[in-house]
PDB file of C-alpha atoms in Angstrom:
ATOM      1  CA  MET A 874     123.110  93.584  89.401  1.00  0.00           C
ATOM      2  CA  THR A 875     123.498  92.712  85.840  1.00  0.00           C
ATOM      3  CA  SER A 876     122.893  94.533  81.762  1.00  0.00           C
ATOM      4  CA  SER A 877     120.938  91.382  81.505  1.00  0.00           C
ATOM      5  CA  ARG A 878     118.795  91.699  84.326  1.00  0.00           C
ATOM      6  CA  ARG A 879     117.909  95.738  83.823  1.00  0.00           C
ATOM      7  CA  ARG A 880     117.438  95.608  80.322  1.00  0.00           C
ATOM      8  CA  PHE A 881     114.713  92.998  81.380  1.00  0.00           C
ATOM      9  CA  ILE A 882     113.270  95.672  84.168  1.00  0.00           C
ATOM     10  CA  GLY A 883     113.316  98.174  81.443  1.00  0.00           C
ATOM     11  CA  SER A 884     110.883  96.337  78.770  1.00  0.00           C
ATOM     12  CA  ALA A 885     108.896  95.111  81.413  1.00  0.00           C
ATOM     13  CA  ALA A 886     107.978  98.942  82.404  1.00  0.00           C
ATOM     14  CA  LEU A 887     107.579  99.335  78.684  1.00  0.00           C
ATOM     15  CA  VAL A 888     104.772  96.098  78.099  1.00  0.00           C
ATOM     16  CA  GLY A 889     103.510  96.672  81.241  1.00  0.00           C
ATOM     17  CA  THR A 890     103.333 100.757  80.751  1.00  0.00           C
ATOM     18  CA  GLY A 891     102.624 101.671  76.742  1.00  0.00           C
ATOM     19  CA  ALA A 892     102.165 104.776  75.126  1.00  0.00           C
ATOM     20  CA  ALA A 893     102.650 106.343  78.396  1.00  0.00           C
ATOM     21  CA  LEU A 894     106.041 105.503  78.579  1.00  0.00           C
ATOM     22  CA  ALA A 895     106.323 107.312  75.777  1.00  0.00           C
ATOM     23  CA  GLY A 896     107.545 110.680  77.949  1.00  0.00           C
ATOM     24  CA  ALA A 897     105.429 114.080  79.566  1.00  0.00           C
ATOM     25  CA  GLY A 898     102.987 114.073  76.686  1.00  0.00           C
ATOM     26  CA  ALA A 899     100.623 112.791  79.646  1.00  0.00           C
ATOM     27  CA  PRO A 900     101.072 110.713  82.815  1.00  0.00           C
ATOM     28  CA  ALA A 901     101.736 106.819  82.692  1.00  0.00           C
ATOM     29  CA  ALA A 902      97.614 105.990  82.879  1.00  0.00           C
ATOM     30  CA  ALA A 903      98.320 101.488  84.491  1.00  0.00           C
ATOM     31  CA  ALA A 904     100.774  99.796  86.251  1.00  0.00           C
ATOM     32  CA  SER A 905     102.801  97.523  84.919  1.00  0.00           C
ATOM     33  CA  PRO A 906     101.498  93.949  85.557  1.00  0.00           C
ATOM     34  CA  ALA A 907     104.535  92.183  83.580  1.00  0.00           C
ATOM     35  CA  ARG A 908     106.859  92.486  86.607  1.00  0.00           C
ATOM     36  CA  ARG A 909     108.036  89.084  87.425  1.00  0.00           C
ATOM     37  CA  THR A 910     110.956  87.443  90.616  1.00  0.00           C
ATOM     38  CA  ALA A 911     113.888  88.301  88.100  1.00  0.00           C
ATOM     39  CA  PRO A 912     117.878  86.762  89.803  1.00  0.00           C
ATOM     40  CA  GLY A 913     118.827  89.418  92.729  1.00  0.00           C
ATOM     41  CA  THR A 914     120.578  88.712  96.728  1.00  0.00           C
ATOM     42  CA  ALA A 915     117.822  88.393  98.608  1.00  0.00           C
ATOM     43  CA  GLY A 916     117.589  89.831 102.291  1.00  0.00           C
ATOM     44  CA  ALA A 917     117.380  88.004 105.248  1.00  0.00           C
ATOM     45  CA  THR A 918     114.795  86.126 105.195  1.00  0.00           C
ATOM     46  CA  GLY A 919     115.663  84.825 100.966  1.00  0.00           C
ATOM     47  CA  ALA A 920     112.752  85.471 100.065  1.00  0.00           C
ATOM     48  CA  SER A 921     111.101  87.307  96.829  1.00  0.00           C
ATOM     49  CA  ALA A 922     108.624  89.185  97.414  1.00  0.00           C
ATOM     50  CA  LYS A 923     105.839  91.420  94.741  1.00  0.00           C
ATOM     51  CA  ALA A 924     107.212  94.783  95.085  1.00  0.00           C
ATOM     52  CA  THR A 925     104.042  98.087  94.136  1.00  0.00           C
ATOM     53  CA  PHE A 926     105.278 101.279  94.086  1.00  0.00           C
ATOM     54  CA  ARG A 927     102.694 104.546  94.791  1.00  0.00           C
ATOM     55  CA  TRP A 928     103.100 108.512  93.807  1.00  0.00           C
ATOM     56  CA  LEU A 929     102.227 110.186  96.387  1.00  0.00           C
ATOM     57  CA  GLY A 930     102.576 113.259  95.140  1.00  0.00           C
ATOM     58  CA  THR A 931     106.025 116.119  95.374  1.00  0.00           C
ATOM     59  CA  SER A 932     109.433 113.717  96.235  1.00  0.00           C
ATOM     60  CA  GLY A 933     106.679 110.934  98.101  1.00  0.00           C
ATOM     61  CA  TRP A 934     105.846 107.054  97.590  1.00  0.00           C
ATOM     62  CA  ARG A 935     103.842 104.175  99.604  1.00  0.00           C
ATOM     63  CA  ILE A 936     106.072 101.002  98.448  1.00  0.00           C
ATOM     64  CA  ASP A 937     104.310  97.440  99.688  1.00  0.00           C
ATOM     65  CA  ILE A 938     106.334  94.659  99.011  1.00  0.00           C
ATOM     66  CA  GLY A 939     104.217  92.254 100.742  1.00  0.00           C
ATOM     67  CA  ASP A 940     102.299  92.981 103.940  1.00  0.00           C
ATOM     68  CA  LYS A 941     105.210  94.859 104.664  1.00  0.00           C
ATOM     69  CA  THR A 942     104.960  99.206 103.397  1.00  0.00           C
ATOM     70  CA  LEU A 943     107.322 101.982 104.002  1.00  0.00           C
ATOM     71  CA  LEU A 944     106.891 105.423 102.943  1.00  0.00           C
ATOM     72  CA  VAL A 945     109.677 107.737 101.199  1.00  0.00           C
ATOM     73  CA  ASP A 946     109.186 111.896 102.277  1.00  0.00           C
ATOM     74  CA  PRO A 947     104.908 111.482 102.938  1.00  0.00           C
ATOM     75  CA  TYR A 948     103.741 114.468 102.761  1.00  0.00           C
ATOM     76  CA  LEU A 949      99.881 114.336 102.096  1.00  0.00           C
ATOM     77  CA  SER A 950      98.349 117.050 103.423  1.00  0.00           C
ATOM     78  CA  ARG A 951      99.392 119.417 100.696  1.00  0.00           C
ATOM     79  CA  TYR A 952      98.090 122.592 101.691  1.00  0.00           C
ATOM     80  CA  SER A 953      98.278 126.247 100.175  1.00  0.00           C
ATOM     81  CA  THR A 954     101.183 128.291 100.967  1.00  0.00           C
ATOM     82  CA  GLY A 955     100.749 130.437  97.867  1.00  0.00           C
ATOM     83  CA  LEU A 956     103.971 129.280  96.221  1.00  0.00           C
ATOM     84  CA  PHE A 957     102.190 128.219  93.011  1.00  0.00           C
ATOM     85  CA  ALA A 958     100.077 131.439  93.265  1.00  0.00           C
ATOM     86  CA  GLY A 959     103.516 134.092  93.619  1.00  0.00           C
ATOM     87  CA  HIS A 960     102.622 135.376  96.668  1.00  0.00           C
ATOM     88  CA  PHE A 961     104.667 132.009  99.196  1.00  0.00           C
ATOM     89  CA  ASP A 962     104.280 132.667 103.078  1.00  0.00           C
ATOM     90  CA  PRO A 963     106.855 131.313 104.856  1.00  0.00           C
ATOM     91  CA  ALA A 964     105.477 132.515 107.744  1.00  0.00           C
ATOM     92  CA  THR A 965     101.770 129.884 106.950  1.00  0.00           C
ATOM     93  CA  GLU A 966     101.022 128.317 109.797  1.00  0.00           C
ATOM     94  CA  LEU A 967     102.091 124.024 109.446  1.00  0.00           C
ATOM     95  CA  THR A 968      98.954 122.250 109.347  1.00  0.00           C
ATOM     96  CA  VAL A 969      97.761 118.723 109.462  1.00  0.00           C
ATOM     97  CA  ASP A 970      94.250 117.678 106.779  1.00  0.00           C
ATOM     98  CA  GLU A 971      94.128 113.910 108.035  1.00  0.00           C
ATOM     99  CA  GLY A 972      90.971 113.913 105.764  1.00  0.00           C
ATOM    100  CA  ARG A 973      94.187 114.443 103.068  1.00  0.00           C
ATOM    101  CA  ILE A 974      95.534 111.785 104.303  1.00  0.00           C
ATOM    102  CA  GLY A 975      92.999 109.180 104.863  1.00  0.00           C
ATOM    103  CA  ASP A 976      94.057 105.684 103.905  1.00  0.00           C
ATOM    104  CA  HIS A 977      97.351 106.447 102.027  1.00  0.00           C
ATOM    105  CA  PRO A 978      99.708 105.472 104.046  1.00  0.00           C
ATOM    106  CA  GLY A 979      98.765 102.325 104.565  1.00  0.00           C
ATOM    107  CA  THR A 980     100.636 101.190 108.567  1.00  0.00           C
ATOM    108  CA  PRO A 981     103.738 101.433 107.387  1.00  0.00           C
ATOM    109  CA  GLU A 982     107.087 100.095 109.374  1.00  0.00           C
ATOM    110  CA  THR A 983     109.578 102.524 107.280  1.00  0.00           C
ATOM    111  CA  ILE A 984     109.816 106.307 106.530  1.00  0.00           C
ATOM    112  CA  LEU A 985     111.894 107.349 104.818  1.00  0.00           C
ATOM    113  CA  VAL A 986     112.547 111.403 104.905  1.00  0.00           C
ATOM    114  CA  THR A 987     115.653 112.817 101.588  1.00  0.00           C
ATOM    115  CA  HIS A 988     115.371 116.181 104.279  1.00  0.00           C
ATOM    116  CA  THR A 989     112.786 118.650 106.776  1.00  0.00           C
ATOM    117  CA  HIS A 990     111.250 121.054 104.198  1.00  0.00           C
ATOM    118  CA  TRP A 991     107.160 120.915 104.772  1.00  0.00           C
ATOM    119  CA  ASP A 992     106.632 119.650 101.644  1.00  0.00           C
ATOM    120  CA  HIS A 993     108.155 116.461 102.294  1.00  0.00           C
ATOM    121  CA  TYR A 994     108.752 116.186 106.280  1.00  0.00           C
ATOM    122  CA  ASN A 995     104.977 118.162 107.127  1.00  0.00           C
ATOM    123  CA  ASP A 996     103.081 114.696 107.410  1.00  0.00           C
ATOM    124  CA  VAL A 997     105.653 112.761 108.880  1.00  0.00           C
ATOM    125  CA  PRO A 998     104.979 112.971 112.610  1.00  0.00           C
ATOM    126  CA  HIS A 999     101.674 112.205 112.711  1.00  0.00           C
ATOM    127  CA  ILE A1000     101.976 108.972 110.620  1.00  0.00           C
ATOM    128  CA  ALA A1001     105.105 108.439 112.375  1.00  0.00           C
ATOM    129  CA  GLN A1002     103.093 108.604 115.262  1.00  0.00           C
ATOM    130  CA  ARG A1003      99.689 106.397 114.076  1.00  0.00           C
ATOM    131  CA  SER A1004     101.187 103.759 113.261  1.00  0.00           C
ATOM    132  CA  GLY A1005     104.465 103.572 115.453  1.00  0.00           C
ATOM    133  CA  ALA A1006     106.749 103.406 112.154  1.00  0.00           C
ATOM    134  CA  ARG A1007     110.497 103.750 112.800  1.00  0.00           C
ATOM    135  CA  VAL A1008     111.671 106.980 110.956  1.00  0.00           C
ATOM    136  CA  PHE A1009     115.187 107.554 109.340  1.00  0.00           C
ATOM    137  CA  GLY A1010     116.798 110.764 108.765  1.00  0.00           C
ATOM    138  CA  THR A1011     119.346 113.977 109.509  1.00  0.00           C
ATOM    139  CA  LEU A1012     120.507 114.428 112.664  1.00  0.00           C
ATOM    140  CA  THR A1013     117.644 117.417 111.733  1.00  0.00           C
ATOM    141  CA  ALA A1014     115.152 115.068 111.222  1.00  0.00           C
ATOM    142  CA  TYR A1015     115.508 113.096 114.313  1.00  0.00           C
ATOM    143  CA  HIS A1016     115.462 117.050 116.792  1.00  0.00           C
ATOM    144  CA  LEU A1017     112.560 117.996 114.125  1.00  0.00           C
ATOM    145  CA  GLY A1018     110.683 114.148 116.010  1.00  0.00           C
ATOM    146  CA  LEU A1019     111.451 114.710 119.175  1.00  0.00           C
ATOM    147  CA  ALA A1020     109.796 117.751 118.608  1.00  0.00           C
ATOM    148  CA  TYR A1021     106.945 116.658 118.342  1.00  0.00           C
ATOM    149  CA  GLN A1022     106.314 114.312 121.057  1.00  0.00           C
ATOM    150  CA  VAL A1023     107.330 110.938 118.410  1.00  0.00           C
ATOM    151  CA  PRO A1024     109.110 108.452 120.835  1.00  0.00           C
ATOM    152  CA  ALA A1025     112.864 108.777 120.571  1.00  0.00           C
ATOM    153  CA  GLY A1026     112.555 104.563 120.328  1.00  0.00           C
ATOM    154  CA  GLN A1027     111.212 105.342 116.719  1.00  0.00           C
ATOM    155  CA  LEU A1028     113.594 108.117 115.361  1.00  0.00           C
ATOM    156  CA  SER A1029     116.881 105.958 113.689  1.00  0.00           C
ATOM    157  CA  PRO A1030     119.352 109.319 112.711  1.00  0.00           C
ATOM    158  CA  VAL A1031     121.237 108.309 109.704  1.00  0.00           C
ATOM    159  CA  LYS A1032     124.155 110.012 107.507  1.00  0.00           C
ATOM    160  CA  GLY A1033     125.106 108.075 104.391  1.00  0.00           C
ATOM    161  CA  GLY A1034     126.868 105.023 103.666  1.00  0.00           C
ATOM    162  CA  GLU A1035     124.427 102.505 106.540  1.00  0.00           C
ATOM    163  CA  VAL A1036     123.100 100.034 105.168  1.00  0.00           C
ATOM    164  CA  MET A1037     119.778  97.880 106.555  1.00  0.00           C
ATOM    165  CA  ASP A1038     118.214  94.462 106.430  1.00  0.00           C
ATOM    166  CA  PHE A1039     114.258  95.005 106.359  1.00  0.00           C
ATOM    167  CA  GLY A1040     114.492  90.967 105.457  1.00  0.00           C
ATOM    168  CA  ALA A1041     111.819  91.645 102.639  1.00  0.00           C
ATOM    169  CA  TYR A1042     113.785  94.504 101.424  1.00  0.00           C
ATOM    170  CA  THR A1043     117.419  96.850 102.157  1.00  0.00           C
ATOM    171  CA  VAL A1044     117.278 100.030 102.355  1.00  0.00           C
ATOM    172  CA  GLU A1045     121.222 101.605 101.847  1.00  0.00           C
ATOM    173  CA  VAL A1046     122.538 105.660 102.618  1.00  0.00           C
ATOM    174  CA  ALA A1047     123.337 107.792 100.443  1.00  0.00           C
ATOM    175  CA  GLY A1048     124.937 111.333 101.557  1.00  0.00           C
ATOM    176  CA  SER A1049     123.272 113.920  98.873  1.00  0.00           C
ATOM    177  CA  LEU A1050     122.653 117.762  98.603  1.00  0.00           C
ATOM    178  CA  HIS A1051     119.656 119.865  97.909  1.00  0.00           C
ATOM    179  CA  SER A1052     118.433 122.266  94.874  1.00  0.00           C
ATOM    180  CA  ARG A1053     119.766 124.828  94.422  1.00  0.00           C
ATOM    181  CA  ASN A1054     118.053 127.620  92.925  1.00  0.00           C
ATOM    182  CA  GLY A1055     118.354 130.959  90.802  1.00  0.00           C
ATOM    183  CA  SER A1056     120.389 132.653  93.042  1.00  0.00           C
ATOM    184  CA  TYR A1057     122.174 129.269  93.514  1.00  0.00           C
ATOM    185  CA  SER A1058     120.633 129.030  96.995  1.00  0.00           C
ATOM    186  CA  LEU A1059     118.385 127.780  98.892  1.00  0.00           C
ATOM    187  CA  ALA A1060     114.830 127.799 100.851  1.00  0.00           C
ATOM    188  CA  PHE A1061     116.092 127.749 105.187  1.00  0.00           C
ATOM    189  CA  PRO A1062     119.463 125.741 104.505  1.00  0.00           C
ATOM    190  CA  GLY A1063     119.877 124.919 108.334  1.00  0.00           C
ATOM    191  CA  VAL A1064     120.418 122.252 110.345  1.00  0.00           C
ATOM    192  CA  ARG A1065     119.054 121.597 113.986  1.00  0.00           C
ATOM    193  CA  VAL A1066     121.362 119.951 116.273  1.00  0.00           C
ATOM    194  CA  ALA A1067     118.933 119.545 119.399  1.00  0.00           C
ATOM    195  CA  VAL A1068     115.689 119.486 120.343  1.00  0.00           C
ATOM    196  CA  PRO A1069     114.088 122.662 118.849  1.00  0.00           C
ATOM    197  CA  PRO A1070     110.737 124.827 120.376  1.00  0.00           C
ATOM    198  CA  ARG A1071     107.790 122.007 118.141  1.00  0.00           C
ATOM    199  CA  PRO A1072     107.908 123.983 114.822  1.00  0.00           C
ATOM    200  CA  ARG A1073     104.891 126.643 114.507  1.00  0.00           C
ATOM    201  CA  THR A1074     105.605 127.104 110.070  1.00  0.00           C
ATOM    202  CA  VAL A1075     106.941 126.308 107.240  1.00  0.00           C
ATOM    203  CA  GLN A1076     110.489 128.131 108.162  1.00  0.00           C
ATOM    204  CA  ASP A1077     110.405 126.210 111.327  1.00  0.00           C
ATOM    205  CA  LEU A1078     111.243 123.275 109.182  1.00  0.00           C
ATOM    206  CA  PRO A1079     114.581 123.647 108.200  1.00  0.00           C
ATOM    207  CA  GLU A1080     116.629 121.569 104.942  1.00  0.00           C
ATOM    208  CA  GLY A1081     118.182 120.040 107.935  1.00  0.00           C
ATOM    209  CA  ASP A1082     120.834 118.480 105.200  1.00  0.00           C
ATOM    210  CA  THR A1083     119.929 115.714 102.375  1.00  0.00           C
ATOM    211  CA  LEU A1084     119.915 112.627 101.732  1.00  0.00           C
ATOM    212  CA  ALA A1085     118.850 109.873  99.302  1.00  0.00           C
ATOM    213  CA  TYR A1086     118.291 105.774  99.394  1.00  0.00           C
ATOM    214  CA  GLN A1087     118.735 102.887  98.024  1.00  0.00           C
ATOM    215  CA  VAL A1088     115.916 100.509  98.269  1.00  0.00           C
ATOM    216  CA  SER A1089     117.158  96.789  97.898  1.00  0.00           C
ATOM    217  CA  VAL A1090     113.499  94.716  97.196  1.00  0.00           C
ATOM    218  CA  ALA A1091     114.887  90.066  97.955  1.00  0.00           C
ATOM    219  CA  GLY A1092     114.598  88.783  94.317  1.00  0.00           C
ATOM    220  CA  GLY A1093     112.599  91.782  92.945  1.00  0.00           C
ATOM    221  CA  PRO A1094     114.879  95.390  91.215  1.00  0.00           C
ATOM    222  CA  LYS A1095     116.920  98.235  93.142  1.00  0.00           C
ATOM    223  CA  VAL A1096     115.354 101.133  92.606  1.00  0.00           C
ATOM    224  CA  PHE A1097     116.743 104.358  94.028  1.00  0.00           C
ATOM    225  CA  PHE A1098     114.877 107.267  96.276  1.00  0.00           C
ATOM    226  CA  MET A1099     115.806 111.554  95.367  1.00  0.00           C
ATOM    227  CA  GLY A1100     113.975 114.267  96.940  1.00  0.00           C
ATOM    228  CA  ALA A1101     115.743 117.035  96.157  1.00  0.00           C
ATOM    229  CA  SER A1102     117.604 118.004  91.745  1.00  0.00           C
ATOM    230  CA  ASP A1103     121.101 118.250  93.292  1.00  0.00           C
ATOM    231  CA  PHE A1104     123.577 114.869  94.001  1.00  0.00           C
ATOM    232  CA  ALA A1105     126.638 114.289  95.132  1.00  0.00           C
ATOM    233  CA  GLU A1106     128.263 112.435  92.652  1.00  0.00           C
ATOM    234  CA  ARG A1107     130.997 110.528  94.863  1.00  0.00           C
ATOM    235  CA  ASN A1108     127.701 108.878  97.289  1.00  0.00           C
ATOM    236  CA  LEU A1109     126.136 107.302  94.429  1.00  0.00           C
ATOM    237  CA  THR A1110     128.931 104.993  93.348  1.00  0.00           C
ATOM    238  CA  GLY A1111     128.077 101.968  93.041  1.00  0.00           C
ATOM    239  CA  LEU A1112     124.442 101.612  93.893  1.00  0.00           C
ATOM    240  CA  ALA A1113     123.679 101.001  90.337  1.00  0.00           C
ATOM    241  CA  PRO A1114     119.657 101.452  89.586  1.00  0.00           C
ATOM    242  CA  ASP A1115     117.251  99.403  88.116  1.00  0.00           C
ATOM    243  CA  VAL A1116     114.623 102.295  88.575  1.00  0.00           C
ATOM    244  CA  ALA A1117     115.296 106.265  89.780  1.00  0.00           C
ATOM    245  CA  MET A1118     112.684 107.936  91.217  1.00  0.00           C
ATOM    246  CA  ILE A1119     114.539 110.938  90.094  1.00  0.00           C
ATOM    247  CA  ALA A1120     113.596 115.249  91.005  1.00  0.00           C
ATOM    248  CA  VAL A1121     113.437 118.002  87.981  1.00  0.00           C
ATOM    249  CA  PRO A1122     115.330 121.226  88.786  1.00  0.00           C
ATOM    250  CA  ALA A1123     113.701 124.323  88.772  1.00  0.00           C
ATOM    251  CA  THR A1124     116.846 126.179  87.413  1.00  0.00           C
ATOM    252  CA  ASP A1125     120.049 124.995  85.199  1.00  0.00           C
ATOM    253  CA  VAL A1126     122.049 125.949  87.950  1.00  0.00           C
ATOM    254  CA  THR A1127     123.303 122.808  87.731  1.00  0.00           C
ATOM    255  CA  HIS A1128     126.186 122.041  86.216  1.00  0.00           C
ATOM    256  CA  ALA A1129     124.960 118.796  82.770  1.00  0.00           C
ATOM    257  CA  TYR A1130     122.341 117.396  85.877  1.00  0.00           C
ATOM    258  CA  VAL A1131     120.649 115.058  84.093  1.00  0.00           C
ATOM    259  CA  PRO A1132     124.200 113.431  82.245  1.00  0.00           C
ATOM    260  CA  ARG A1133     126.218 113.331  85.433  1.00  0.00           C
ATOM    261  CA  LEU A1134     122.760 111.860  87.586  1.00  0.00           C
ATOM    262  CA  LEU A1135     122.630 108.825  85.044  1.00  0.00           C
ATOM    263  CA  ALA A1136     126.631 107.912  84.130  1.00  0.00           C
ATOM    264  CA  ALA A1137     126.651 108.257  88.299  1.00  0.00           C
ATOM    265  CA  LEU A1138     123.684 105.530  88.401  1.00  0.00           C
ATOM    266  CA  ASP A1139     124.449 103.633  85.736  1.00  0.00           C
ATOM    267  CA  HIS A1140     122.060 104.528  83.695  1.00  0.00           C
ATOM    268  CA  PRO A1141     118.882 102.495  85.423  1.00  0.00           C
ATOM    269  CA  ALA A1142     116.447 100.930  82.795  1.00  0.00           C
ATOM    270  CA  VAL A1143     113.354 103.474  84.109  1.00  0.00           C
ATOM    271  CA  VAL A1144     113.559 107.090  85.049  1.00  0.00           C
ATOM    272  CA  VAL A1145     110.782 108.099  87.117  1.00  0.00           C
ATOM    273  CA  PRO A1146     110.623 112.465  87.214  1.00  0.00           C
ATOM    274  CA  VAL A1147     108.865 113.461  90.711  1.00  0.00           C
ATOM    275  CA  HIS A1148     109.187 116.631  91.894  1.00  0.00           C
ATOM    276  CA  TRP A1149     107.870 118.456  89.270  1.00  0.00           C
ATOM    277  CA  ASP A1150     103.880 118.841  90.542  1.00  0.00           C
ATOM    278  CA  ASP A1151     101.508 121.129  91.358  1.00  0.00           C
ATOM    279  CA  PHE A1152     101.882 119.980  95.701  1.00  0.00           C
ATOM    280  CA  GLU A1153      99.442 122.523  97.077  1.00  0.00           C
ATOM    281  CA  THR A1154      96.514 121.171  95.223  1.00  0.00           C
ATOM    282  CA  ALA A1155      94.949 117.719  95.794  1.00  0.00           C
ATOM    283  CA  LEU A1156      95.941 114.519  94.942  1.00  0.00           C
ATOM    284  CA  GLN A1157      93.262 114.228  91.362  1.00  0.00           C
ATOM    285  CA  ASN A1158      95.524 112.975  88.246  1.00  0.00           C
ATOM    286  CA  PRO A1159      96.622 114.129  85.695  1.00  0.00           C
ATOM    287  CA  PRO A1160      98.518 116.185  88.254  1.00  0.00           C
ATOM    288  CA  SER A1161      98.060 119.246  88.116  1.00  0.00           C
ATOM    289  CA  VAL A1162     101.333 120.706  87.382  1.00  0.00           C
ATOM    290  CA  SER A1163     101.702 125.088  86.725  1.00  0.00           C
ATOM    291  CA  VAL A1164     103.076 126.451  83.440  1.00  0.00           C
ATOM    292  CA  SER A1165     106.703 126.254  83.621  1.00  0.00           C
ATOM    293  CA  ASP A1166     106.958 123.034  85.740  1.00  0.00           C
ATOM    294  CA  ARG A1167     105.525 121.789  82.591  1.00  0.00           C
ATOM    295  CA  GLN A1168     107.921 122.830  80.867  1.00  0.00           C
ATOM    296  CA  ARG A1169     111.199 121.949  83.097  1.00  0.00           C
ATOM    297  CA  LEU A1170     109.075 118.346  83.089  1.00  0.00           C
ATOM    298  CA  ASP A1171     109.331 118.856  79.241  1.00  0.00           C
ATOM    299  CA  LEU A1172     113.696 119.060  79.377  1.00  0.00           C
ATOM    300  CA  PHE A1173     113.899 116.839  81.596  1.00  0.00           C
ATOM    301  CA  VAL A1174     111.990 113.969  79.827  1.00  0.00           C
ATOM    302  CA  ALA A1175     113.939 115.245  76.623  1.00  0.00           C
ATOM    303  CA  ALA A1176     117.471 115.191  78.384  1.00  0.00           C
ATOM    304  CA  VAL A1177     117.432 111.869  79.902  1.00  0.00           C
ATOM    305  CA  ARG A1178     116.761 110.777  76.055  1.00  0.00           C
ATOM    306  CA  ALA A1179     119.710 112.557  75.007  1.00  0.00           C
ATOM    307  CA  THR A1180     121.207 111.138  77.025  1.00  0.00           C
ATOM    308  CA  ALA A1181     120.632 107.258  78.064  1.00  0.00           C
ATOM    309  CA  PRO A1182     117.900 106.926  74.132  1.00  0.00           C
ATOM    310  CA  ARG A1183     117.425 102.767  75.859  1.00  0.00           C
ATOM    311  CA  THR A1184     116.775 103.664  79.782  1.00  0.00           C
ATOM    312  CA  ARG A1185     112.216 104.041  79.861  1.00  0.00           C
ATOM    313  CA  ILE A1186     111.091 106.659  81.137  1.00  0.00           C
ATOM    314  CA  LEU A1187     108.087 106.968  83.729  1.00  0.00           C
ATOM    315  CA  VAL A1188     105.752 110.390  84.474  1.00  0.00           C
ATOM    316  CA  PRO A1189     103.675 108.522  87.093  1.00  0.00           C
ATOM    317  CA  GLU A1190     100.123 108.944  88.299  1.00  0.00           C
ATOM    318  CA  TYR A1191      99.122 109.812  92.238  1.00  0.00           C
ATOM    319  CA  LEU A1192      98.263 106.868  93.761  1.00  0.00           C
ATOM    320  CA  ARG A1193      99.075 104.386  90.095  1.00  0.00           C
ATOM    321  CA  PRO A1194     100.151 101.052  91.167  1.00  0.00           C
ATOM    322  CA  TYR A1195     103.561 100.868  89.425  1.00  0.00           C
ATOM    323  CA  THR A1196     105.522  97.264  90.005  1.00  0.00           C
ATOM    324  CA  PHE A1197     108.617  96.531  88.404  1.00  0.00           C
TER     325      PHE A1197
END
């Protein structure tokens, strides 16, 4: 993607969302209606289609490209585990809240899973079974899908390096890393190398390795998605997305997180922070955010501004349609 086009996308996003792009003081209040098809590499159809992006909370997204829908980490049930109240219970029963899920996922043909912790994977089997969508994720995601009796024909394990063509868009998979906590560890590490019993509690869904994805819309933007706040720097070389959905870190144990990540991504025109909200509350705007997570979001925004002053920052609201 040429630098001039990336500058155009940043400017278009700024025009479309106005002052809400200024930073973390308030989430963005409107989609960008100004996005126009720009030169790019079309998929197999050779045609371009308007792409609309809606934040589903946490690191979840719904992307509508023409008449096609794909999802990233759709977690909509958002039930309490005690995490945000200071008494997390790893034995909390996994729950699918069909009322909260509602019609938000649409009828996807593709679901991309970054990793298999409950706040990313909990609703994936239900949505896949309801819609017939194909689920892409790690081998752990594949085995968990079988445990939930998702048909094997809907499950596609990936490792990183794959570039898959869906006509109106392509998906490139990048091997990634999960966030580290203050003890330089992570919650529920581990993988599933065989089909386990059906998961029953949140601790039955391990991290299962982590992936990142880049969705390139035919004739439109290249958009990078991550579901956790760490990354394998060398795996991102050459992606150069126009827009990057970046997880806000909860700790500072990853060295120079923002400068290294933005450099590896070749300084995207637009950065959208994700995974900063209270994902145990319903989807209501403005998004619910704890005091400490608001502070982390503000620090992240400040770091992006300091590292890449020409990059636009869009702090999203739930379910609002954004175009780039």
